[in-house]
Amino acid sequence: MMGDRTLELLSAWAIARKELLTQLRYPLQLFTEVAQPLYQFLVPALLLGASFAVAGRAVGLEAMTGTDNLAGYLFLGVIVGGMVGTAFWDMAFSFKREMDVGTLEQTWLSPTRPETFVLGRAISGGLISVGASAVLVLLGMAFFGAEVGEGLWLALPALLLAMASMVGIGYLVASACLMLREPNFFVDATNFLFAMISGVAFPVAVLPWFIKPVAYILPTTYAVDLLRVYALGTRPLLDPALEWVALAVLSAVMIVVGRIVFRRTEHRMRVRGTLGQH
Amino acid sequence: MTASLVADLHAFAAAGVKEFRILRRYPTLFLGFLFWPIVLPFSYVLQARGFAGGNAAAEAAFATRAGTADVVGFLFLGFTAYMWISMILWGPGTALRTEQVRGSLEALFLTPASRLVILFGPAFSQIVWALYMFGLVGIAMVFVFGIDIGLVEAIRALVIIAVATPALYGMGALFASVVLRFGEVGALVQTVRGIFTAFCGMTFPIIVLPEWGRAVALALPPTYLIGGLRSALLAGADLVSLIPDMAFLLASGLFLCAAAVVAFRSTERYARRGGSLAQY
C-alpha cells in the first residue's frame, strides 16, 4: 500500500505531465516563453544600458554593482524573473482559468488534495521556466555578450531554494485568485512588483528607501543576488553566508505560511459554497 | 447621402459609447490604467539609476546621446507612447475577435452601418483612455518628478498626438483585418510590438542602434511620435522645427488608413465567400 504522501506526489507528477502535454500542443506559446522576455525586457534594458556606456563599458553599473557585464547582469536576472512568473501565472492563475471553464469543482471533488494541483503546476511551470531560462542565457552568451562564470553552478542550490519558496508564494497568490474572482490585474501587478523589488532588473540599492525593506524579506532577492555574486563576481547585498541562511529560512516560511493560507481559503470557499462563482 | 453620413456618425459614437460601457463594467481595468502608466516607466527610471550608478561620465554619455539629461521625462514619454501603441494594436483586433467569439459579428455585419464604423468605432473610446493616460503621466511628471512642462509645451504635445493618431489607428485597423482573415492576432501583435520596442526608442535614444537598426527605426511611425513628444516637452522644440516629423506621421497615417480600409474590404469579401465570418 502506498502512503498518502506518495500518492499525492504521483498525482502532482500526473498533473505536471498533463500541463506539459497541453503546453506542447501550443508550440507558439513555448516560443513566447523565450521571445517575450527578450523583446519586452532584455532588449530595451540592454539598449538603455548602452545609452549610459562610456567607451563601450557599463561604468555606471560597475560603480554600483562591481561588474560591467551588463548583459550577464540582466540575463541572470531573467532566470529568477521566470521563476516568479511561474508562481504567479502557472501555479496561481491557473485556478482562475479552471474557474472560467467550469472545471474547478470537478477537480476538487477528486480524491487529490487541491494543494497538490499547485504542486503539480509548480513542477510543470518550473520545468518550462528552467528550459526557457537556459535558452535565454545561451542566447545572451552567443549574441549579446553575456559572460557567465563557472561560479554559476555554485548558485544552483540558491535557485532550487528560490523555486521552493515560489511554491509557497504560489499558494498565497492562488488563495488571492480564488477569493478575488477577477484577479487578472492583481496577478499581473504583484508579479511585476515582486520581480522588480527582488532586483531582477536593477540593483536593490536604487529602490526608494520605503520599498527597500520589502526587498530584504523576499527570498528571490537573495537568490538573484547570490546568482550574480557567483557567476559575475558582483558585490553581495549582505555577507553571502547570511544570504544563504536568509534564503533558506524565508523559503521555509513561505511554504509553511502559503500552505496554511491556502488550506484556510479552500475551507472557507467550501463552507460558503463560492467555488463555482466567478 | 447626408442622412447616411449622420447615421454613420451616430453609429460611430454609439460604438465608442458601447466600448466605454464595457470597460466600466470591469473596475479592475481602471486600476490598471492608473497603475501601469506610472509603475512601468518608473521601473525603467530605477534601472537607469542603476546603469548610471551615480557616475558623472555615464550620466554625461546618456545626456549626449539622448539630447536631454532628463532621464525621468525621457523614459516616461517613451513608455506612455508604448502603452498607447499597445492599446491600439490590441484594441480594434481584439474588439472584432470578441464579437467573433461571442457570435455577434455576423449580426454586426448585417446592420446598415458603414464598415468604417465597425473598423474604427471600438478605437474611438480608446482615444479617451489615451488622453487620460497622457494626462496622468503629465501630472506625475510635473508634480511628482518636478519636470517643468508649461501650457505651450503641453499644447504642442497634444498637436503631435493628434497628428500621430491616424497612423497609429491605421495600424490598429490593419490588425483588425488580420483577425478576420486568420482568426488570431496574438502572435502577430507580439511580433510587431517587439519590433517597436526594439527599434522605436522607447527606452533609449535611437543613436545607440546600429546603422541598419536606425534605418528600420526611421521607417516606423512610433519613432516620430516618441521623438516629437520628447523634443516638444523636454527640449522645448517648437512645432515648426517638427514639421518634417509631423509630415511623415500624416503621410504614413493616410497610407495606413487607406491600406486598412482596402485590407478590411478584401478580407470581408473573403469571409463572405468562404462563410468564415463566424468561424474561429
Coordinates of C-alpha atoms in Angstrom, one line a residue:
Chain A
M1 CA 0.0 0.0 0.0
M2 CA 1.4 3.4 -1.0
G3 CA 1.3 6.1 1.6
D4 CA -0.9 9.2 1.2
R5 CA 2.2 11.4 0.6
T6 CA 3.4 9.1 -2.2
L7 CA 0.0 9.1 -3.8
E8 CA -0.1 12.9 -3.7
L9 CA 3.4 13.1 -5.2
L10 CA 2.3 10.8 -8.0
S11 CA -0.8 12.9 -8.6
A12 CA 1.4 16.1 -8.7
W13 CA 3.6 14.4 -11.3
A14 CA 0.5 13.4 -13.3
I15 CA -0.8 17.0 -13.2
A16 CA 2.6 18.3 -14.3
R17 CA 2.6 15.9 -17.2
K18 CA -0.9 16.9 -18.2
E19 CA 0.2 20.6 -18.1
L20 CA 3.3 19.9 -20.1
L21 CA 1.4 18.0 -22.7
T22 CA -1.1 20.9 -23.0
Q23 CA 1.8 23.3 -23.4
L24 CA 3.4 21.1 -26.1
R25 CA 0.2 21.4 -28.1
Y26 CA 0.9 25.1 -28.4
P27 CA 4.5 25.5 -29.7
L28 CA 4.0 29.2 -30.3
Q29 CA 3.3 29.6 -26.6
L30 CA 6.6 27.9 -25.8
F31 CA 8.3 30.2 -28.3
T32 CA 6.7 33.2 -26.4
E33 CA 8.3 32.0 -23.2
V34 CA 11.7 32.9 -24.7
A35 CA 10.7 35.7 -27.1
Q36 CA 8.6 37.8 -24.7
P37 CA 11.3 38.4 -22.0
L38 CA 13.7 39.1 -24.8
Y39 CA 11.8 41.8 -26.6
Q40 CA 9.8 43.1 -23.7
F41 CA 12.5 43.4 -21.1
L42 CA 16.0 42.4 -22.2
V43 CA 16.5 44.3 -25.5
P44 CA 15.0 47.6 -24.1
A45 CA 17.1 47.2 -20.9
L46 CA 20.3 46.4 -22.9
L47 CA 19.8 49.4 -25.1
L48 CA 19.1 51.7 -22.1
G49 CA 22.3 50.4 -20.6
A50 CA 24.1 51.1 -23.9
S51 CA 22.9 54.7 -23.6
F52 CA 24.9 55.1 -20.4
A53 CA 28.0 53.3 -21.7
V54 CA 31.4 55.1 -21.7
A55 CA 33.8 53.8 -24.4
G56 CA 31.6 50.6 -24.7
R57 CA 31.8 49.9 -20.9
A58 CA 29.0 50.0 -18.4
V59 CA 31.0 52.1 -16.0
G60 CA 27.9 53.2 -14.0
L61 CA 26.7 49.6 -13.4
E62 CA 30.3 48.7 -12.4
A63 CA 30.4 51.5 -9.9
M64 CA 27.0 50.3 -8.5
T65 CA 27.5 46.5 -8.5
G66 CA 31.1 45.7 -9.2
T67 CA 30.6 44.3 -12.7
D68 CA 30.4 46.0 -16.1
N69 CA 28.9 42.8 -17.6
L70 CA 25.6 44.4 -18.4
A71 CA 24.2 41.6 -20.5
G72 CA 25.2 38.9 -17.9
Y73 CA 23.6 41.0 -15.2
L74 CA 20.3 41.2 -17.0
F75 CA 20.1 37.7 -18.4
L76 CA 20.8 36.2 -15.0
G77 CA 18.1 38.4 -13.5
V78 CA 15.6 36.9 -16.0
I79 CA 16.2 33.4 -14.6
V80 CA 14.7 34.5 -11.3
G81 CA 12.1 36.6 -13.1
G82 CA 10.9 33.5 -14.9
M83 CA 10.5 31.7 -11.6
V84 CA 8.4 34.5 -10.2
G85 CA 6.3 34.4 -13.3
T86 CA 5.8 30.6 -12.8
A87 CA 4.5 31.1 -9.3
F88 CA 2.1 33.9 -10.2
W89 CA 0.7 32.7 -13.6
D90 CA 1.3 28.9 -13.9
M91 CA 0.6 28.0 -10.2
A92 CA -1.9 30.6 -9.1
F93 CA -3.7 32.0 -12.1
S94 CA -4.4 28.5 -13.4
F95 CA -7.2 28.3 -10.8
K96 CA -8.9 31.3 -12.4
R97 CA -8.7 29.6 -15.8
E98 CA -10.3 26.4 -14.3
M99 CA -13.0 28.6 -12.7
D100 CA -13.7 30.2 -16.1
V101 CA -14.1 26.9 -17.9
G102 CA -16.1 25.5 -15.0
T103 CA -13.9 22.5 -14.2
L104 CA -12.6 23.7 -10.7
E105 CA -15.4 22.0 -8.7
Q106 CA -14.9 18.7 -10.6
T107 CA -11.1 18.6 -10.0
W108 CA -11.6 19.5 -6.4
L109 CA -14.1 16.6 -6.0
S110 CA -11.4 14.1 -7.0
P111 CA -9.5 12.4 -4.1
T112 CA -6.4 14.6 -4.9
R113 CA -5.9 17.4 -2.5
P114 CA -6.3 20.9 -4.0
E115 CA -2.8 21.9 -2.9
T116 CA -1.4 19.1 -4.9
F117 CA -2.7 20.9 -8.0
V118 CA -0.5 23.8 -7.1
L119 CA 2.5 21.5 -6.6
G120 CA 1.9 19.8 -10.0
R121 CA 1.7 23.1 -11.8
A122 CA 4.9 24.2 -9.9
I123 CA 6.7 21.2 -11.4
S124 CA 5.5 21.8 -15.0
G125 CA 5.9 25.6 -14.7
G126 CA 9.3 25.2 -13.1
L127 CA 10.5 22.8 -15.9
I128 CA 9.3 25.2 -18.6
S129 CA 10.9 28.1 -16.8
V130 CA 14.2 26.3 -16.5
G131 CA 14.2 25.4 -20.2
A132 CA 13.3 29.0 -21.2
S133 CA 16.0 30.4 -18.9
A134 CA 18.6 28.1 -20.2
V135 CA 17.8 29.1 -23.8
L136 CA 17.8 32.8 -22.9
V137 CA 21.2 32.6 -21.1
L138 CA 22.7 30.7 -24.1
L139 CA 21.3 33.4 -26.4
G140 CA 22.7 36.0 -24.1
M141 CA 26.1 34.4 -24.3
A142 CA 26.0 33.8 -28.0
F143 CA 24.6 37.1 -29.3
F144 CA 24.5 39.7 -26.5
G145 CA 28.0 39.4 -25.0
A146 CA 26.8 38.0 -21.7
E147 CA 29.8 36.4 -19.9
V148 CA 28.8 33.9 -17.2
G149 CA 31.4 32.5 -15.0
E150 CA 31.7 28.9 -13.9
G151 CA 30.6 30.0 -10.4
L152 CA 27.1 29.8 -11.8
W153 CA 27.0 26.2 -10.7
L154 CA 27.7 27.2 -7.1
A155 CA 24.5 29.2 -7.2
L156 CA 22.3 26.3 -8.3
P157 CA 21.2 25.4 -4.8
A158 CA 20.1 29.1 -4.4
L159 CA 17.9 28.6 -7.4
L160 CA 16.4 25.4 -6.0
L161 CA 15.6 27.1 -2.7
A162 CA 14.1 30.1 -4.6
M163 CA 11.9 27.6 -6.6
A164 CA 10.8 26.0 -3.4
S165 CA 9.9 29.4 -2.0
M166 CA 7.9 30.1 -5.1
V167 CA 5.7 27.1 -4.3
G168 CA 4.8 29.0 -1.1
I169 CA 4.2 32.2 -3.0
G170 CA 2.1 30.2 -5.5
Y171 CA -0.1 29.0 -2.6
L172 CA -0.5 32.6 -1.4
V173 CA -1.3 34.0 -4.8
A174 CA -3.7 31.1 -5.6
S175 CA -5.6 31.9 -2.4
A176 CA -5.9 35.5 -3.6
C177 CA -7.1 34.3 -7.1
L178 CA -9.8 32.1 -5.5
M179 CA -11.0 35.0 -3.3
L180 CA -10.9 37.8 -5.9
R181 CA -12.6 36.1 -8.8
E182 CA -11.3 38.7 -11.2
P183 CA -7.6 38.5 -10.3
N184 CA -6.0 39.4 -13.6
F185 CA -4.8 42.9 -12.6
F186 CA -3.8 41.7 -9.1
V187 CA -1.7 38.8 -10.5
D188 CA -0.1 41.0 -13.3
A189 CA 0.7 43.9 -10.9
T190 CA 2.0 41.8 -8.0
N191 CA 4.1 39.6 -10.3
F192 CA 5.7 42.7 -11.8
L193 CA 6.3 44.3 -8.4
F194 CA 7.7 41.1 -6.9
A195 CA 10.2 40.6 -9.7
M196 CA 11.3 44.3 -9.7
I197 CA 11.6 44.6 -5.9
S198 CA 13.7 41.4 -5.9
G199 CA 16.3 43.2 -8.1
V200 CA 15.7 41.2 -11.3
A201 CA 16.2 44.3 -13.5
F202 CA 18.3 46.6 -11.4
P203 CA 20.3 46.7 -8.2
V204 CA 18.2 46.7 -5.0
A205 CA 20.3 49.7 -3.8
V206 CA 18.4 52.0 -6.2
L207 CA 15.0 51.2 -4.7
P208 CA 13.3 54.0 -2.8
W209 CA 14.0 53.8 1.0
F210 CA 10.4 52.9 1.8
I211 CA 10.4 49.9 -0.6
K212 CA 13.9 48.6 0.2
P213 CA 12.9 46.8 3.4
V214 CA 10.4 44.7 1.4
A215 CA 13.3 43.5 -0.8
Y216 CA 15.0 42.1 2.2
I217 CA 12.1 39.8 3.1
L218 CA 11.8 38.3 -0.4
P219 CA 13.7 35.1 -0.8
T220 CA 14.2 35.9 -4.5
T221 CA 16.3 39.0 -3.7
Y222 CA 18.9 36.7 -2.1
A223 CA 18.6 34.1 -4.9
V224 CA 19.2 36.6 -7.7
D225 CA 22.0 38.3 -5.7
L226 CA 23.8 35.0 -4.9
L227 CA 23.5 34.1 -8.6
R228 CA 25.2 37.3 -9.7
V229 CA 27.8 37.1 -6.9
Y230 CA 29.0 33.6 -8.0
A231 CA 28.5 34.0 -11.8
L232 CA 29.6 37.6 -12.3
G233 CA 31.6 38.5 -9.2
T234 CA 29.2 41.3 -8.1
R235 CA 29.3 42.8 -4.6
P236 CA 26.8 41.0 -2.4
L237 CA 24.0 42.8 -0.6
L238 CA 24.9 41.1 2.7
D239 CA 27.6 38.6 3.7
P240 CA 26.9 35.6 1.4
A241 CA 26.7 33.2 4.4
L242 CA 23.9 35.4 5.8
E243 CA 22.2 35.5 2.4
W244 CA 22.2 31.7 2.2
V245 CA 20.6 31.5 5.7
A246 CA 18.1 34.2 4.9
L247 CA 17.2 32.4 1.6
A248 CA 16.7 29.0 3.4
V249 CA 14.7 30.5 6.3
L250 CA 12.5 32.7 4.1
S251 CA 11.8 29.8 1.7
A252 CA 10.7 27.6 4.6
V253 CA 8.5 30.3 6.0
M254 CA 6.9 31.0 2.6
I255 CA 6.0 27.3 2.1
V256 CA 4.5 27.0 5.6
V257 CA 2.6 30.2 5.5
G258 CA 1.5 29.6 1.9
R259 CA 0.1 26.2 2.7
I260 CA -1.8 27.4 5.8
V261 CA -3.4 30.3 4.0
F262 CA -4.3 28.1 1.0
R263 CA -5.9 25.5 3.3
R264 CA -7.9 28.1 5.1
T265 CA -9.0 29.7 1.9
E266 CA -10.1 26.4 0.5
H267 CA -12.0 25.5 3.6
R268 CA -13.7 28.9 3.6
M269 CA -14.8 28.5 0.0
R270 CA -16.2 25.1 0.6
V271 CA -18.2 26.3 3.6
R272 CA -19.5 29.3 1.7
G273 CA -20.1 27.4 -1.5
T274 CA -18.4 30.0 -3.6
L275 CA -16.1 27.7 -5.5
G276 CA -18.1 27.8 -8.8
Q277 CA -18.7 31.6 -8.7
H278 CA -16.5 33.8 -10.8
Chain B
M1 CA -26.1 61.0 -48.7
T2 CA -26.1 63.5 -45.8
A3 CA -28.6 61.4 -43.8
S4 CA -26.4 58.3 -44.3
L5 CA -23.4 60.2 -43.1
V6 CA -25.2 61.5 -40.0
A7 CA -26.4 57.9 -39.3
D8 CA -22.9 56.6 -39.6
L9 CA -21.6 59.3 -37.2
H10 CA -24.3 58.3 -34.8
A11 CA -23.3 54.6 -35.2
F12 CA -19.6 55.6 -34.7
A13 CA -20.4 57.4 -31.4
A14 CA -22.6 54.5 -30.3
A15 CA -19.8 52.1 -30.9
G16 CA -17.5 54.2 -28.8
V17 CA -20.0 54.5 -26.0
K18 CA -20.6 50.7 -26.1
E19 CA -16.9 50.1 -25.6
F20 CA -16.7 52.6 -22.8
R21 CA -19.7 50.9 -21.1
I22 CA -18.0 47.5 -21.3
L23 CA -14.8 49.0 -19.8
R24 CA -16.9 50.5 -17.0
R25 CA -18.3 47.0 -16.1
Y26 CA -14.7 45.9 -15.1
P27 CA -13.4 48.3 -12.5
T28 CA -10.1 46.4 -12.2
L29 CA -9.3 47.6 -15.7
F30 CA -9.4 51.2 -14.3
L31 CA -6.8 50.2 -11.7
G32 CA -4.6 49.0 -14.5
F33 CA -5.0 52.3 -16.3
L34 CA -3.9 54.0 -13.0
F35 CA -1.1 51.6 -12.1
W36 CA 0.8 50.8 -15.3
P37 CA 1.4 54.3 -16.8
I38 CA 3.3 55.2 -13.6
V39 CA 4.8 51.9 -12.3
L40 CA 6.1 50.6 -15.6
P41 CA 8.2 53.6 -16.6
F42 CA 9.3 54.1 -13.0
S43 CA 10.9 50.7 -13.0
Y44 CA 12.9 51.8 -16.0
V45 CA 13.9 55.0 -14.2
L46 CA 15.2 52.8 -11.4
Q47 CA 17.0 50.7 -13.9
A48 CA 18.6 53.9 -15.4
R49 CA 19.7 54.9 -12.0
G50 CA 21.4 51.5 -11.6
F51 CA 23.1 51.9 -15.0
A52 CA 24.2 55.4 -14.2
G53 CA 25.5 54.3 -10.8
G54 CA 26.0 58.0 -9.8
N55 CA 28.9 58.1 -12.3
A56 CA 29.2 61.5 -13.9
A57 CA 30.7 60.2 -17.1
A58 CA 27.8 57.7 -17.6
E59 CA 25.2 60.4 -17.0
A60 CA 27.0 62.7 -19.4
A61 CA 27.1 59.9 -22.0
F62 CA 23.4 59.5 -21.7
A63 CA 22.7 63.3 -22.0
T64 CA 24.9 63.5 -25.1
R65 CA 23.1 60.6 -26.8
A66 CA 19.6 61.4 -25.8
G67 CA 19.8 65.2 -26.2
T68 CA 18.5 65.7 -22.7
A69 CA 19.8 64.9 -19.2
D70 CA 16.2 64.4 -18.0
V71 CA 16.1 60.6 -17.7
V72 CA 12.7 60.5 -16.0
G73 CA 11.0 62.6 -18.7
F74 CA 12.7 60.7 -21.4
L75 CA 11.6 57.3 -20.1
F76 CA 8.1 58.3 -19.1
L77 CA 7.3 59.8 -22.5
G78 CA 8.7 56.8 -24.3
F79 CA 6.6 54.4 -22.2
T80 CA 3.4 56.4 -22.4
A81 CA 3.7 56.2 -26.2
Y82 CA 4.4 52.4 -25.9
M83 CA 1.3 51.8 -23.8
W84 CA -0.8 53.8 -26.2
I85 CA 0.5 51.8 -29.2
S86 CA -0.1 48.5 -27.3
M87 CA -3.6 49.6 -26.6
I88 CA -4.2 50.4 -30.3
L89 CA -2.6 47.3 -31.6
W90 CA -4.7 45.1 -29.3
G91 CA -7.8 47.3 -29.4
P92 CA -9.7 47.0 -32.8
G93 CA -8.5 43.5 -33.4
T94 CA -9.5 42.3 -30.0
A95 CA -12.9 44.0 -30.3
L96 CA -13.6 42.2 -33.6
R97 CA -12.3 38.9 -32.2
T98 CA -14.5 39.3 -29.1
E99 CA -17.5 39.8 -31.4
Q100 CA -16.5 36.7 -33.3
V101 CA -16.2 34.6 -30.1
R102 CA -19.5 35.9 -28.8
G103 CA -21.2 35.1 -32.0
S104 CA -22.3 38.7 -32.6
L105 CA -20.0 39.6 -35.5
E106 CA -22.4 38.3 -38.2
A107 CA -25.2 40.4 -36.7
L108 CA -23.0 43.4 -36.7
F109 CA -22.2 42.9 -40.4
L110 CA -25.9 42.7 -41.1
T111 CA -26.6 46.2 -39.8
P112 CA -26.7 49.0 -42.3
A113 CA -23.8 50.8 -40.6
S114 CA -20.7 51.5 -42.6
R115 CA -17.8 49.1 -42.4
L116 CA -15.7 52.0 -41.3
V117 CA -17.8 52.2 -38.1
I118 CA -17.1 48.5 -37.4
L119 CA -13.4 49.0 -38.1
F120 CA -12.7 52.3 -36.3
G121 CA -15.6 52.5 -33.8
P122 CA -14.0 50.5 -31.0
A123 CA -10.9 52.6 -31.3
F124 CA -12.9 55.8 -30.7
S125 CA -13.3 55.1 -27.0
Q126 CA -9.6 54.4 -26.7
I127 CA -8.8 57.9 -27.6
V128 CA -10.4 59.0 -24.3
W129 CA -8.1 56.5 -22.5
A130 CA -5.1 57.6 -24.4
L131 CA -5.7 61.2 -23.4
Y132 CA -6.3 60.1 -19.8
M133 CA -3.0 58.2 -19.8
F134 CA -1.1 61.1 -21.3
G135 CA -2.7 63.5 -18.7
L136 CA -1.9 61.1 -15.8
V137 CA 1.7 60.8 -16.9
G138 CA 1.9 64.6 -17.4
I139 CA 0.6 65.2 -13.9
A140 CA 3.1 62.7 -12.5
M141 CA 6.0 64.2 -14.4
V142 CA 5.2 67.7 -13.2
F143 CA 4.1 67.2 -9.6
V144 CA 6.0 64.0 -8.6
F145 CA 9.2 64.3 -10.6
G146 CA 9.3 68.1 -10.9
I147 CA 9.7 68.3 -14.7
D148 CA 8.9 71.8 -16.0
I149 CA 6.1 71.5 -18.6
G150 CA 4.2 74.7 -19.5
L151 CA 0.9 75.1 -21.2
V152 CA 2.6 75.9 -24.6
E153 CA 4.6 72.7 -24.4
A154 CA 1.5 70.7 -23.4
I155 CA -0.4 72.1 -26.4
R156 CA 2.5 71.2 -28.8
A157 CA 2.5 67.7 -27.4
L158 CA -1.3 67.4 -28.0
V159 CA -0.8 68.5 -31.6
I160 CA 1.8 65.8 -32.1
I161 CA -0.5 63.2 -30.5
A162 CA -3.3 64.4 -32.9
V163 CA -1.1 64.2 -35.9
A164 CA 0.1 60.7 -34.9
T165 CA -3.4 59.4 -34.3
P166 CA -4.3 58.4 -37.9
A167 CA -1.0 56.5 -38.4
L168 CA -1.4 54.5 -35.1
Y169 CA -5.1 53.8 -35.6
G170 CA -4.4 52.8 -39.2
M171 CA -2.1 50.2 -37.9
G172 CA -4.7 49.0 -35.4
A173 CA -7.3 48.7 -38.1
L174 CA -4.9 46.7 -40.3
F175 CA -4.5 44.3 -37.4
A176 CA -8.3 44.1 -37.2
S177 CA -8.3 42.9 -40.8
V178 CA -5.8 40.2 -39.9
V179 CA -8.1 39.0 -37.1
L180 CA -11.0 38.5 -39.6
R181 CA -8.7 36.7 -42.1
F182 CA -6.8 34.4 -39.7
G183 CA -8.9 34.4 -36.6
E184 CA -5.9 35.0 -34.3
V185 CA -3.9 38.1 -33.8
G186 CA -1.8 37.5 -30.6
A187 CA 1.4 36.3 -32.2
L188 CA 1.5 39.0 -34.8
V189 CA 0.8 41.7 -32.3
Q190 CA 3.6 40.4 -30.1
T191 CA 5.9 40.4 -33.0
V192 CA 5.1 43.9 -34.1
R193 CA 5.1 45.2 -30.6
G194 CA 8.6 43.6 -30.2
I195 CA 9.8 45.3 -33.3
F196 CA 8.5 48.7 -32.0
T197 CA 10.1 48.1 -28.6
A198 CA 13.4 47.1 -30.1
F199 CA 13.7 49.9 -32.7
C200 CA 11.5 52.9 -31.9
G201 CA 13.5 54.2 -28.9
M202 CA 11.0 53.8 -26.1
T203 CA 13.7 53.3 -23.5
F204 CA 16.8 54.6 -25.4
P205 CA 17.9 57.2 -27.9
I206 CA 17.9 55.5 -31.4
I207 CA 21.5 56.7 -31.9
V208 CA 22.7 53.6 -29.9
L209 CA 21.2 51.3 -32.6
P210 CA 23.5 50.0 -35.3
E211 CA 23.1 51.8 -38.7
W212 CA 20.7 49.2 -40.1
G213 CA 18.7 49.4 -36.9
R214 CA 18.4 53.2 -37.2
A215 CA 17.1 52.8 -40.8
V216 CA 14.4 50.5 -39.5
A217 CA 13.5 52.9 -36.7
L218 CA 13.2 55.8 -39.1
A219 CA 10.7 53.9 -41.2
L220 CA 8.3 53.3 -38.3
P221 CA 5.7 56.0 -37.3
P222 CA 6.1 55.4 -33.5
T223 CA 9.7 56.6 -33.7
Y224 CA 8.5 60.1 -34.8
L225 CA 5.7 60.2 -32.2
I226 CA 8.2 59.4 -29.4
G227 CA 10.9 61.7 -30.8
G228 CA 8.4 64.5 -31.3
L229 CA 7.0 64.3 -27.8
R230 CA 10.5 64.3 -26.3
S231 CA 11.6 67.3 -28.4
A232 CA 8.4 69.3 -27.6
L233 CA 8.3 68.6 -23.9
L234 CA 11.9 68.1 -22.9
A235 CA 13.9 70.1 -25.4
G236 CA 11.4 73.0 -25.9
A237 CA 11.3 72.4 -29.7
D238 CA 8.6 74.4 -31.5
L239 CA 6.1 72.9 -34.0
V240 CA 7.8 74.5 -37.0
S241 CA 11.0 72.6 -36.3
L242 CA 9.0 69.4 -36.0
I243 CA 7.2 69.8 -39.4
P244 CA 9.3 67.1 -41.2
D245 CA 8.4 64.6 -38.4
M246 CA 4.7 65.5 -38.5
A247 CA 4.6 65.4 -42.3
F248 CA 5.9 61.8 -42.1
L249 CA 3.3 60.9 -39.5
L250 CA 0.5 62.4 -41.5
A251 CA 1.6 60.7 -44.7
S252 CA 2.0 57.4 -43.1
G253 CA -1.4 57.9 -41.4
L254 CA -3.1 58.4 -44.8
F255 CA -1.3 55.4 -46.2
L256 CA -2.1 53.1 -43.3
C257 CA -5.7 54.1 -43.0
A258 CA -6.3 53.6 -46.7
A259 CA -4.4 50.3 -46.6
A260 CA -6.6 49.2 -43.6
V261 CA -9.8 50.0 -45.5
V262 CA -8.7 48.1 -48.6
A263 CA -7.5 45.1 -46.5
F264 CA -10.7 45.1 -44.5
R265 CA -12.9 45.1 -47.6
S266 CA -10.9 42.4 -49.2
T267 CA -11.0 40.3 -46.0
E268 CA -14.7 40.8 -45.7
R269 CA -15.2 39.6 -49.3
Y270 CA -13.1 36.6 -48.5
A271 CA -15.1 35.8 -45.3
R272 CA -18.4 36.2 -47.1
R273 CA -17.4 33.9 -49.9
G274 CA -15.9 31.2 -47.6
G275 CA -18.6 31.7 -44.9
S276 CA -15.8 32.0 -42.4
L277 CA -17.0 35.2 -40.6
A278 CA -18.3 33.2 -37.6
Q279 CA -15.6 30.6 -37.6
Y280 CA -12.8 30.8 -35.0

